[in-house]
Amino acid sequence: MSSDLSDLYQEVVLEHSKRPRNYRVVEGHNREAAGHNPLCGDQLSVTLKVEGDVIRDIGFQGQGCAISKASASLMTGAVKDKTRAEAEALFERVHKLVTEGPEGVDVDALGKLAVLSGVSEFPARVKCASLAWHTLRAALEGRGEAVSTE
Amino acid sequence: MSGFDVQKVRADFPILRQEVRGRPLVYLDSAATSQKPQAVIDSIVRFYQHDNANVHRGVHVLSERATEAYEGARETVRRFINARDAKEIIFVRGTTEAINLVAQTYGRKHLGPGNEVLITHIEHHANIVPWRMLCEQTGAVLKVIPVDERGELKLDAVDALMTERTRILAVTHVSNALGTVVPVKELTRRAHAKGIPVLVDGAQAVTHFPVDVQDLGCDFYAFSGHKMFGPTGIGVLYGRLERLEPLPPYQGGGDMILSVTMEKVTYNRVPHRFEAGTPDLAGAVGLAAAIEYLEALGMANVAAHDQELLAYATKALESVPGLRIVGTAREKSAVLSFLLEDIHPHDVGTILDREGICIRTGHHCAQPVMQYFKVPATSRASLALYNTTEDVDALVRGLHKVLEVFK
Ligand SMILES: Cc1ncc(COP(=O)(O)O)c(C=O)c1O
């Protein structure tokens, strides 16, 4: 496999895409949003239980490619028990990572999400990696309607 | 393959002579757009170097030459699809504009509340959305001929769907997502028996086999230059003269009028009435060159090559473990939509791309087809006259790579 490809489809990415975490509707959720990537038909929904300013629980469901599923799965792990501002800051970092690559990004602060760094070599796949995050943002802002990557 | 030398054909297409990502380019996305032979590229360069001027306006020599080239292209298109009269050939931007033109002229004139437009479940969005818009504008209703699990139309449902309320049948000749070849001649016969005019979307047909609009009997036939080895920006609407003549104009502007005062406009005759503004002259010249290229090869030879390659590719793909072909019509064109295990087509496309193999992934602008087959997307390899069995073999090797990544 070329090194670009092995950077993109890292073990952790493949593993999360096959066995996504928090793949469920959160019981008693008080926020939700649907996201859609019209280019490839990917769709996912995010449900949240927010208490005060803190994301107490998060789940996602939907269909998409390995990158979008893995990104969603990793995201749910990363933002649980985080404040809105923390989640937002994480999104900024992830976005920079998948568009520009690891340089200039505090990779340590990203934890497991760092495995998404390979995406930056594949501009056509950036939207796959960010769909879940856009959807999370919409849910946090109380915009329940479908968001679109276009 | 049957008096057709594919290696010689390949040599006519300069773009194919390149490596991408360190490997020979394997182009399997001709249903999205085709590559151009040197003869087409040269014709456009020659036009701009020697003959360029506006048409139908100047008295000078260049305008005469440009007009001759443009009207000559119209005659070439007429011959290619065996229309009766060059006036039946309207130059447009592509299939999409051709269909919008019919919807907004014929459709606006003839449809009202309670009337029906009949389309099929396997249409490209270009043959759905203009009709949806027309229905919203006029209060007409959209009806749909259903599809079966092979991707063939359910022909026994057709007669009940053609009613005294039906004002037009708009149907694709070949499905871009499934490859299904639709029996449009038979459908036209049935529609005409009930007095219903027929528009055929030929975007995926004219590149693969001979098309004779008089033999089909349809009223309108639409196609795009860029899918048939010609340039982008040019396409054709064929309309039977007796259908076109009573129609109101589409867009207003220069060239489509006979006289203009501030009180009254007299519209030009067919086909100029439908060609407002300066047309894509170089595009028409390039399209004519593409047609001459196809005629020199012989469309019957092209059809034989494409069918042999389709049979080879079908067998080859079926040998890939976990691969399922979507669209298995008995009469099929050289398009292969498929799913590989539960790997998303987007991932398949990315991995093949790194092998230098270009395929299309997604819904192929045919979301109702995807909804019917209950998949969000497919991978699609589409074959053309310059593709070889080696291209297919490379695809199969690439798919094994995909399986390796996801094992
Ligand atoms: C069957 C079919 N109809 C219509 C179109 C639209 O053609 P264009 O984009 O050239 O107008 C396409 C192109 O993808 C097609 O495959």
Coordinates of C-alpha atoms and ligand atoms in Angstrom, one line a residue:
Chain A
M1 CA 0.0 0.0 0.0
S2 CA 1.3 3.5 -0.7
S3 CA 2.3 5.5 2.3
D4 CA -0.5 8.1 1.6
L5 CA -3.0 5.3 1.7
S6 CA -1.7 3.7 4.9
D7 CA -1.7 7.2 6.5
L8 CA -5.3 7.6 5.5
Y9 CA -6.6 4.2 6.5
Q10 CA -4.7 3.8 9.7
E11 CA -5.5 0.8 11.9
V12 CA -7.5 3.0 14.3
V13 CA -9.5 4.5 11.5
L14 CA -10.4 1.1 10.0
E15 CA -11.2 -0.2 13.5
H16 CA -13.5 2.7 14.4
S17 CA -15.2 2.5 11.0
K18 CA -16.0 -1.2 11.4
R19 CA -17.0 -0.9 15.1
P20 CA -18.1 2.6 15.7
R21 CA -18.4 3.8 19.3
N22 CA -21.5 5.4 20.7
Y23 CA -23.5 4.3 17.6
R24 CA -26.9 5.0 19.1
V25 CA -29.5 7.5 19.9
V26 CA -28.8 9.0 23.3
E27 CA -31.7 8.2 25.7
G28 CA -33.3 11.3 27.0
H29 CA -31.3 13.5 24.6
N30 CA -32.1 17.2 24.5
R31 CA -30.2 18.2 21.4
E32 CA -30.0 16.7 17.9
A33 CA -29.1 17.5 14.4
A34 CA -28.8 15.7 11.0
G35 CA -25.9 16.2 8.6
H36 CA -25.7 15.4 4.9
N37 CA -23.0 15.4 2.3
P38 CA -24.8 15.7 -0.9
L39 CA -21.8 14.9 -3.0
C40 CA -21.5 11.3 -1.8
G41 CA -24.9 10.9 -0.2
D42 CA -23.5 10.4 3.3
Q43 CA -26.0 11.1 6.1
L44 CA -25.6 11.1 9.8
S45 CA -27.4 12.2 12.9
V46 CA -26.0 13.3 16.2
T47 CA -27.9 13.2 19.5
L48 CA -26.7 14.9 22.7
K49 CA -27.5 15.2 26.3
V50 CA -26.3 18.6 27.4
E51 CA -26.4 19.7 31.0
G52 CA -25.6 23.3 31.6
D53 CA -22.6 23.9 29.3
V54 CA -21.4 20.3 29.3
I55 CA -21.9 17.5 26.8
R56 CA -22.9 14.6 29.2
D57 CA -23.6 12.1 26.5
I58 CA -23.4 11.8 22.7
G59 CA -24.3 9.3 20.1
F60 CA -24.4 9.2 16.3
Q61 CA -26.0 7.1 13.6
G62 CA -25.9 7.1 9.9
Q63 CA -24.2 5.8 6.8
G64 CA -21.0 6.9 5.2
C65 CA -17.5 6.0 4.2
A66 CA -14.8 4.7 6.5
I67 CA -13.4 8.2 7.1
S68 CA -16.7 9.8 8.0
K69 CA -17.7 7.0 10.3
A70 CA -14.3 6.9 12.0
S71 CA -14.3 10.6 12.5
A72 CA -17.8 10.5 14.0
S73 CA -16.9 7.6 16.3
L74 CA -13.7 9.3 17.5
M75 CA -15.5 12.6 17.9
T76 CA -18.1 11.1 20.3
G77 CA -15.3 9.8 22.5
A78 CA -13.4 13.0 22.4
V79 CA -16.2 15.5 23.3
K80 CA -18.0 13.6 26.0
D81 CA -17.9 15.5 29.3
K82 CA -16.4 18.5 27.5
T83 CA -17.9 22.0 27.5
R84 CA -19.2 23.6 24.4
A85 CA -16.2 25.8 24.1
E86 CA -13.8 22.9 24.5
A87 CA -15.7 20.9 21.8
E88 CA -15.6 23.9 19.5
A89 CA -11.9 24.4 20.0
L90 CA -11.3 20.7 19.3
F91 CA -13.3 21.1 16.0
E92 CA -11.1 24.0 15.0
R93 CA -8.0 21.8 15.6
V94 CA -9.4 18.8 13.8
H95 CA -10.4 21.1 10.9
K96 CA -6.9 22.5 10.6
L97 CA -5.4 19.0 10.8
V98 CA -7.5 17.5 8.0
T99 CA -7.1 20.5 5.7
E100 CA -3.5 21.5 6.3
G101 CA -1.9 18.5 7.9
P102 CA -0.2 18.0 11.3
E103 CA 2.2 20.9 11.0
G104 CA 1.3 23.8 13.3
V105 CA -1.4 21.8 15.1
D106 CA -1.1 20.8 18.7
V107 CA -1.3 17.1 17.9
D108 CA -1.0 16.0 21.5
A109 CA -4.1 17.9 22.4
L110 CA -6.0 15.9 19.8
G111 CA -5.4 12.5 21.4
K112 CA -6.7 9.7 19.3
L113 CA -8.1 12.2 16.8
A114 CA -4.6 12.7 15.5
V115 CA -5.1 9.6 13.3
L116 CA -7.1 11.7 11.0
S117 CA -4.0 13.6 9.9
G118 CA -3.7 11.4 6.7
V119 CA -6.9 13.1 5.4
S120 CA -5.0 16.2 4.5
E121 CA -3.3 14.4 1.6
F122 CA -6.8 13.7 0.1
P123 CA -8.6 17.0 -0.4
A124 CA -11.6 15.2 -1.8
R125 CA -12.1 13.5 1.6
V126 CA -12.0 16.5 3.9
K127 CA -15.8 16.8 3.9
C128 CA -16.1 13.2 4.9
A129 CA -13.9 13.9 8.0
S130 CA -15.7 17.1 9.0
L131 CA -19.4 16.1 8.4
A132 CA -19.9 14.8 12.0
W133 CA -18.3 17.9 13.5
H134 CA -20.5 20.2 11.5
T135 CA -23.5 18.2 12.6
L136 CA -22.3 18.4 16.3
R137 CA -22.0 22.2 16.0
A138 CA -25.5 22.5 14.6
A139 CA -26.9 20.4 17.4
L140 CA -25.1 22.5 20.0
E141 CA -26.4 25.6 18.5
G142 CA -29.9 24.2 18.6
R143 CA -30.2 24.1 14.9
G144 CA -32.0 20.8 14.5
E145 CA -32.4 21.1 10.7
A146 CA -30.1 19.2 8.4
V147 CA -26.7 20.7 7.8
S148 CA -25.0 20.2 4.6
T149 CA -21.3 20.2 3.7
E150 CA -22.0 22.0 0.5
Chain B
M1 CA -11.8 -6.9 -31.8
S2 CA -14.0 -7.0 -35.0
G3 CA -12.0 -4.9 -37.4
F4 CA -11.5 -2.3 -34.8
D5 CA -8.0 -1.6 -33.6
V6 CA -8.2 -0.3 -30.1
Q7 CA -4.5 0.4 -29.8
K8 CA -4.8 2.7 -32.9
V9 CA -7.8 4.4 -31.3
R10 CA -5.9 5.0 -28.1
A11 CA -3.1 6.6 -30.0
D12 CA -5.6 9.2 -31.2
F13 CA -6.3 10.4 -27.5
P14 CA -3.3 12.3 -26.2
I15 CA -4.6 12.5 -22.7
L16 CA -4.4 8.7 -22.3
R17 CA -0.6 8.8 -22.9
Q18 CA 0.3 9.8 -19.3
E19 CA 1.2 8.4 -16.0
V20 CA -0.6 9.5 -12.9
R21 CA 0.7 8.8 -9.4
G22 CA 3.5 6.9 -11.1
R23 CA 1.2 4.5 -13.0
P24 CA -0.3 4.5 -16.5
L25 CA -3.6 6.3 -16.4
V26 CA -6.7 4.0 -16.5
Y27 CA -9.7 6.1 -17.4
L28 CA -13.0 4.4 -16.6
D29 CA -15.2 7.5 -16.2
S30 CA -16.3 8.2 -19.7
A31 CA -20.0 8.2 -18.7
A32 CA -19.2 11.4 -16.7
T33 CA -17.3 12.9 -19.6
S34 CA -15.3 11.4 -22.4
Q35 CA -11.7 12.2 -23.6
K36 CA -11.1 14.0 -26.8
P37 CA -9.2 12.7 -29.9
Q38 CA -6.5 14.9 -31.4
A39 CA -8.7 15.6 -34.4
V40 CA -11.3 17.3 -32.2
I41 CA -8.6 19.3 -30.4
D42 CA -7.1 20.3 -33.7
S43 CA -10.4 21.4 -35.2
I44 CA -11.0 23.8 -32.4
V45 CA -7.5 25.2 -32.6
R46 CA -7.9 25.6 -36.4
F47 CA -11.2 27.4 -36.0
Y48 CA -9.7 30.0 -33.7
Q49 CA -6.5 30.3 -35.8
H50 CA -8.2 30.7 -39.1
D51 CA -12.0 31.1 -39.2
N52 CA -13.2 32.8 -36.0
A53 CA -15.8 35.5 -36.3
N54 CA -19.5 35.8 -35.3
V55 CA -22.1 34.0 -37.4
H56 CA -25.1 35.1 -39.4
R57 CA -24.1 38.8 -39.0
G58 CA -21.0 40.0 -40.8
V59 CA -20.6 40.4 -44.6
H60 CA -16.9 39.8 -44.3
V61 CA -15.1 36.7 -45.3
L62 CA -14.4 35.4 -41.7
S63 CA -18.0 35.7 -40.8
E64 CA -18.9 33.8 -43.9
R65 CA -16.4 31.1 -43.0
A66 CA -17.6 30.9 -39.4
T67 CA -21.2 30.7 -40.5
E68 CA -20.4 27.9 -43.0
A69 CA -18.5 26.0 -40.3
Y70 CA -21.4 26.4 -37.8
E71 CA -24.1 25.5 -40.2
G72 CA -22.0 22.7 -41.6
A73 CA -21.8 21.3 -38.1
R74 CA -25.6 21.3 -38.0
E75 CA -25.7 19.3 -41.2
T76 CA -23.1 16.8 -39.7
V77 CA -25.3 16.3 -36.7
R78 CA -28.3 15.8 -38.9
R79 CA -26.5 13.0 -40.8
F80 CA -25.2 11.4 -37.6
I81 CA -28.7 10.9 -36.1
N82 CA -30.4 10.6 -39.5
A83 CA -32.8 13.5 -38.9
R84 CA -34.8 14.6 -42.0
D85 CA -33.8 18.2 -42.0
A86 CA -30.9 20.2 -40.6
K87 CA -33.5 22.7 -39.2
E88 CA -34.5 20.0 -36.7
I89 CA -31.0 20.4 -35.0
I90 CA -30.8 23.0 -32.3
F91 CA -27.5 23.7 -30.7
V92 CA -27.6 24.0 -26.9
R93 CA -25.2 23.7 -24.0
G94 CA -25.9 20.1 -23.4
T95 CA -28.5 17.5 -22.6
T96 CA -29.6 19.5 -19.5
E97 CA -30.3 22.6 -21.5
A98 CA -32.0 20.6 -24.2
I99 CA -34.5 19.1 -21.8
N100 CA -35.1 22.4 -20.0
L101 CA -35.8 24.0 -23.4
V102 CA -38.5 21.4 -24.2
A103 CA -40.0 21.7 -20.7
Q104 CA -40.1 25.5 -20.8
T105 CA -41.5 25.8 -24.4
Y106 CA -43.5 22.7 -25.2
G107 CA -44.3 22.1 -21.6
R108 CA -45.4 25.7 -20.7
K109 CA -47.5 25.8 -23.8
H110 CA -49.3 22.4 -23.4
L111 CA -49.5 21.7 -19.7
G112 CA -51.9 22.8 -17.1
P113 CA -53.5 21.7 -13.8
G114 CA -54.4 18.0 -13.9
N115 CA -52.1 17.2 -16.9
E116 CA -49.4 14.7 -16.4
V117 CA -45.7 14.3 -17.3
L118 CA -44.5 10.7 -17.5
I119 CA -40.9 9.9 -16.7
T120 CA -39.2 6.8 -15.4
H121 CA -37.5 5.8 -12.1
I122 CA -34.0 5.5 -13.8
E123 CA -33.7 9.0 -15.1
H124 CA -30.7 11.3 -14.5
H125 CA -31.6 14.4 -12.5
A126 CA -31.4 16.3 -15.8
N127 CA -34.6 14.5 -16.9
I128 CA -36.4 14.8 -13.5
V129 CA -35.8 18.3 -12.2
P130 CA -36.9 20.3 -15.3
W131 CA -40.2 18.4 -15.2
R132 CA -40.6 18.9 -11.5
M133 CA -40.1 22.6 -12.0
L134 CA -42.6 22.6 -14.9
C135 CA -45.1 20.8 -12.7
E136 CA -44.7 23.4 -10.0
Q137 CA -45.2 26.1 -12.5
T138 CA -48.2 24.7 -14.2
G139 CA -50.0 22.5 -11.6
A140 CA -49.3 19.4 -13.7
V141 CA -48.4 16.1 -12.0
L142 CA -45.3 14.0 -12.4
K143 CA -45.8 10.2 -13.0
V144 CA -43.1 7.6 -12.9
I145 CA -42.7 4.3 -14.8
P146 CA -41.3 1.8 -12.2
V147 CA -38.1 -0.2 -12.4
D148 CA -37.3 -3.8 -11.4
E149 CA -34.4 -5.3 -9.5
R150 CA -32.5 -5.9 -12.8
G151 CA -32.7 -2.2 -13.5
E152 CA -35.2 -2.7 -16.4
L153 CA -38.4 -0.7 -16.7
K154 CA -41.6 -2.5 -15.8
L155 CA -43.1 -2.3 -19.3
D156 CA -46.4 -3.9 -18.3
A157 CA -47.0 -0.9 -16.0
V158 CA -46.6 1.6 -18.9
D159 CA -50.0 1.4 -20.6
A160 CA -51.9 2.2 -17.5
L161 CA -49.6 5.2 -16.9
M162 CA -50.2 6.7 -20.3
T163 CA -53.6 8.3 -19.9
E164 CA -55.6 11.0 -21.6
R165 CA -54.0 13.4 -19.1
T166 CA -50.4 12.6 -20.2
R167 CA -48.9 15.4 -22.2
I168 CA -45.3 14.1 -22.7
L169 CA -43.2 11.0 -22.0
A170 CA -39.6 11.9 -21.1
V171 CA -37.4 8.8 -21.0
T172 CA -33.7 8.0 -21.1
H173 CA -32.3 5.9 -23.9
V174 CA -29.5 4.5 -21.6
S175 CA -29.4 4.8 -17.8
N176 CA -26.1 6.4 -16.7
A177 CA -26.2 4.7 -13.3
L178 CA -27.2 1.2 -14.4
G179 CA -26.4 0.9 -18.1
T180 CA -30.0 -0.3 -18.9
V181 CA -30.8 0.2 -22.5
V182 CA -34.5 1.3 -22.7
P183 CA -36.6 0.1 -25.6
V184 CA -37.5 3.7 -26.5
K185 CA -38.8 2.7 -30.0
E186 CA -41.4 0.5 -28.5
L187 CA -42.3 3.1 -25.8
T188 CA -42.6 5.7 -28.5
R189 CA -44.9 3.5 -30.5
R190 CA -47.1 3.0 -27.5
A191 CA -47.1 6.7 -26.6
H192 CA -47.9 7.8 -30.1
A193 CA -50.8 5.4 -30.2
K194 CA -52.3 7.6 -27.5
G195 CA -51.2 10.8 -29.1
I196 CA -48.4 11.5 -26.5
P197 CA -45.2 13.1 -27.7
V198 CA -41.9 11.6 -26.6
L199 CA -38.6 13.1 -25.5
V200 CA -35.6 10.8 -25.3
D201 CA -32.5 11.6 -23.2
G202 CA -29.7 10.2 -25.4
A203 CA -26.7 11.5 -23.4
Q204 CA -25.4 7.9 -22.8
A205 CA -26.6 6.4 -26.0
V206 CA -25.0 8.3 -28.9
T207 CA -21.5 7.4 -27.7
H208 CA -22.1 3.6 -27.8
F209 CA -24.3 2.7 -30.7
P210 CA -25.9 4.1 -33.9
V211 CA -29.0 6.2 -33.3
D212 CA -31.6 6.9 -36.0
V213 CA -34.2 9.3 -34.8
Q214 CA -36.5 8.6 -37.7
D215 CA -36.4 4.9 -36.9
L216 CA -37.0 5.6 -33.2
G217 CA -39.9 7.9 -34.2
C218 CA -39.4 10.1 -31.1
D219 CA -40.4 13.8 -31.1
F220 CA -37.3 15.1 -29.3
Y221 CA -33.9 13.7 -28.7
A222 CA -31.3 15.3 -26.5
F223 CA -27.5 14.7 -26.1
S224 CA -24.2 16.3 -25.1
G225 CA -21.1 16.8 -27.1
H226 CA -18.7 16.2 -24.2
K227 CA -19.9 12.6 -23.6
M228 CA -19.3 11.7 -27.3
F229 CA -15.6 12.7 -27.6
G230 CA -16.5 16.3 -28.4
P231 CA -16.0 19.5 -26.4
T232 CA -17.9 20.7 -23.4
G233 CA -20.4 23.5 -23.7
I234 CA -22.1 22.2 -26.8
G235 CA -25.1 19.8 -27.1
V236 CA -28.0 19.1 -29.3
L237 CA -31.7 19.1 -29.2
Y238 CA -33.3 17.3 -32.1
G239 CA -37.0 18.1 -32.6
R240 CA -39.3 17.0 -35.4
L241 CA -40.0 20.1 -37.4
E242 CA -43.8 19.9 -37.0
R243 CA -43.2 19.8 -33.2
L244 CA -40.7 22.7 -33.1
E245 CA -42.5 25.1 -35.4
P246 CA -45.4 25.9 -33.2
L247 CA -43.3 26.4 -30.1
P248 CA -42.7 29.8 -28.5
P249 CA -39.0 30.9 -28.0
Y250 CA -36.9 29.7 -25.1
Q251 CA -34.6 32.6 -24.4
G252 CA -34.7 36.1 -25.9
G253 CA -31.9 38.0 -27.5
G254 CA -30.0 38.4 -30.7
D255 CA -30.2 35.9 -33.6
M256 CA -33.6 34.5 -32.4
I257 CA -35.5 37.5 -33.9
L258 CA -36.5 38.7 -37.4
S259 CA -37.3 42.2 -36.4
V260 CA -37.5 44.2 -33.2
T261 CA -39.2 47.5 -32.5
M262 CA -40.0 48.8 -29.1
E263 CA -43.6 47.7 -29.7
K264 CA -43.2 44.4 -31.4
V265 CA -40.8 41.5 -31.9
T266 CA -41.1 39.0 -34.7
Y267 CA -39.3 35.7 -33.9
N268 CA -37.0 34.0 -36.2
R269 CA -37.7 30.7 -37.8
V270 CA -36.6 27.2 -36.5
P271 CA -33.9 26.5 -35.4
H272 CA -32.6 30.0 -34.9
R273 CA -35.6 30.9 -32.8
F274 CA -34.2 28.6 -30.1
E275 CA -30.6 29.8 -30.3
A276 CA -30.6 33.3 -28.7
G277 CA -27.2 35.0 -28.5
T278 CA -23.8 34.0 -29.9
P279 CA -23.7 30.2 -29.8
D280 CA -20.6 28.1 -29.0
L281 CA -19.2 28.2 -32.5
A282 CA -15.9 26.4 -31.7
G283 CA -17.9 23.9 -29.7
A284 CA -20.1 23.1 -32.7
V285 CA -17.0 22.8 -34.9
G286 CA -15.5 20.4 -32.4
L287 CA -18.7 18.4 -32.1
A288 CA -18.7 18.0 -35.9
A289 CA -15.1 16.8 -35.8
A290 CA -16.1 14.2 -33.1
I291 CA -18.9 13.0 -35.2
E292 CA -16.6 12.6 -38.2
Y293 CA -14.2 10.7 -36.0
L294 CA -16.9 8.3 -34.9
E295 CA -18.2 7.9 -38.5
A296 CA -14.7 7.0 -39.7
L297 CA -14.5 4.3 -37.0
G298 CA -18.1 3.2 -37.7
M299 CA -20.6 3.3 -35.0
A300 CA -21.4 -0.4 -35.6
N301 CA -17.7 -1.2 -34.9
V302 CA -17.8 1.0 -31.8
A303 CA -20.9 -0.8 -30.6
A304 CA -19.3 -4.2 -31.1
H305 CA -16.2 -3.1 -29.2
D306 CA -18.1 -1.7 -26.3
Q307 CA -20.3 -4.8 -26.0
E308 CA -17.3 -7.2 -26.1
L309 CA -15.6 -5.2 -23.5
L310 CA -18.7 -5.0 -21.3
A311 CA -19.0 -8.8 -21.4
Y312 CA -15.3 -9.2 -20.5
A313 CA -15.6 -6.6 -17.7
T314 CA -18.8 -8.2 -16.3
K315 CA -17.1 -11.6 -16.0
A316 CA -14.0 -10.1 -14.5
L317 CA -15.8 -8.1 -11.9
E318 CA -18.0 -11.1 -10.9
S319 CA -14.7 -12.9 -10.1
V320 CA -13.9 -10.4 -7.4
P321 CA -15.0 -11.8 -4.0
G322 CA -17.8 -9.8 -2.4
L323 CA -18.6 -7.8 -5.5
R324 CA -22.2 -7.2 -6.5
I325 CA -23.1 -5.6 -9.8
V326 CA -26.0 -3.2 -9.5
G327 CA -27.9 -3.1 -12.8
T328 CA -28.1 -6.3 -14.7
A329 CA -30.5 -5.5 -17.5
R330 CA -30.6 -8.0 -20.3
E331 CA -29.9 -5.2 -22.8
K332 CA -27.1 -3.1 -21.3
S333 CA -24.6 -0.5 -22.3
A334 CA -20.9 -0.4 -21.2
V335 CA -21.6 0.9 -17.7
L336 CA -20.8 -1.2 -14.5
S337 CA -22.2 0.0 -11.2
F338 CA -21.1 -2.1 -8.3
L339 CA -20.8 -2.6 -4.6
L340 CA -17.8 -4.2 -2.9
E341 CA -18.7 -6.0 0.4
D342 CA -19.9 -3.2 2.7
I343 CA -17.0 -0.9 1.8
H344 CA -18.2 2.5 0.9
P345 CA -17.8 3.5 -2.7
H346 CA -16.0 6.6 -1.6
D347 CA -13.2 4.5 -0.1
V348 CA -13.1 2.3 -3.1
G349 CA -12.7 5.3 -5.4
T350 CA -9.9 6.8 -3.2
I351 CA -7.9 3.6 -3.2
L352 CA -8.3 3.0 -7.0
D353 CA -7.3 6.6 -7.6
R354 CA -3.9 5.9 -5.9
E355 CA -3.5 3.1 -8.5
G356 CA -4.1 5.6 -11.3
I357 CA -7.6 4.3 -12.0
C358 CA -10.4 6.8 -12.4
I359 CA -13.9 5.7 -11.6
R360 CA -17.0 7.5 -10.4
T361 CA -18.4 7.0 -7.0
G362 CA -21.6 8.5 -5.6
H363 CA -25.2 8.7 -6.6
H364 CA -24.4 9.5 -10.3
C365 CA -27.1 12.3 -10.3
A366 CA -29.7 9.5 -10.2
Q367 CA -30.8 9.5 -6.5
P368 CA -34.1 7.8 -7.2
V369 CA -32.1 4.8 -8.6
M370 CA -30.1 4.7 -5.4
Q371 CA -33.2 4.9 -3.3
Y372 CA -34.8 2.0 -5.3
F373 CA -31.7 -0.2 -4.7
K374 CA -31.5 1.0 -1.1
V375 CA -27.9 2.1 -1.3
P376 CA -26.5 5.6 -0.7
A377 CA -24.0 5.3 -3.6
T378 CA -22.3 2.9 -5.9
S379 CA -18.9 2.7 -7.6
R380 CA -19.2 3.0 -11.4
A381 CA -16.7 2.0 -14.1
S382 CA -17.8 3.2 -17.5
L383 CA -16.1 2.0 -20.7
A384 CA -15.6 3.7 -24.0
L385 CA -14.1 3.0 -27.4
Y386 CA -10.5 3.6 -26.1
N387 CA -10.7 1.2 -23.2
T388 CA -9.0 -2.2 -23.3
T389 CA -9.1 -5.5 -21.5
E390 CA -5.9 -4.3 -19.8
D391 CA -7.8 -1.4 -18.3
V392 CA -10.4 -3.9 -16.9
D393 CA -7.6 -6.1 -15.5
A394 CA -6.1 -3.1 -13.8
L395 CA -9.5 -2.3 -12.2
V396 CA -9.7 -5.9 -10.9
R397 CA -6.2 -5.7 -9.5
G398 CA -7.2 -2.4 -7.9
L399 CA -10.3 -3.9 -6.3
H400 CA -8.2 -6.6 -4.8
K401 CA -6.1 -3.9 -3.2
V402 CA -9.2 -2.4 -1.8
L403 CA -10.1 -5.7 -0.2
E404 CA -6.6 -5.9 1.2
V405 CA -6.9 -2.5 2.9
F406 CA -10.2 -3.4 4.4
K407 CA -9.6 -7.0 5.3
Ligands
LIG1 C1 -28.4 10.1 -18.9 C2 -27.9 11.5 -18.7 N1 -28.8 12.5 -19.0 C3 -28.4 13.8 -18.8 C4 -27.1 14.1 -18.5 C5 -26.7 15.6 -18.3 O1 -25.8 15.9 -19.3 P1 -25.1 17.3 -19.3 O2 -24.5 17.5 -17.9 O3 -24.0 17.2 -20.3 O4 -26.1 18.4 -19.6 C6 -26.2 13.1 -18.2 C7 -24.8 13.4 -17.8 O5 -24.3 13.0 -16.8 C8 -26.6 11.8 -18.3 O6 -25.8 10.7 -18.1

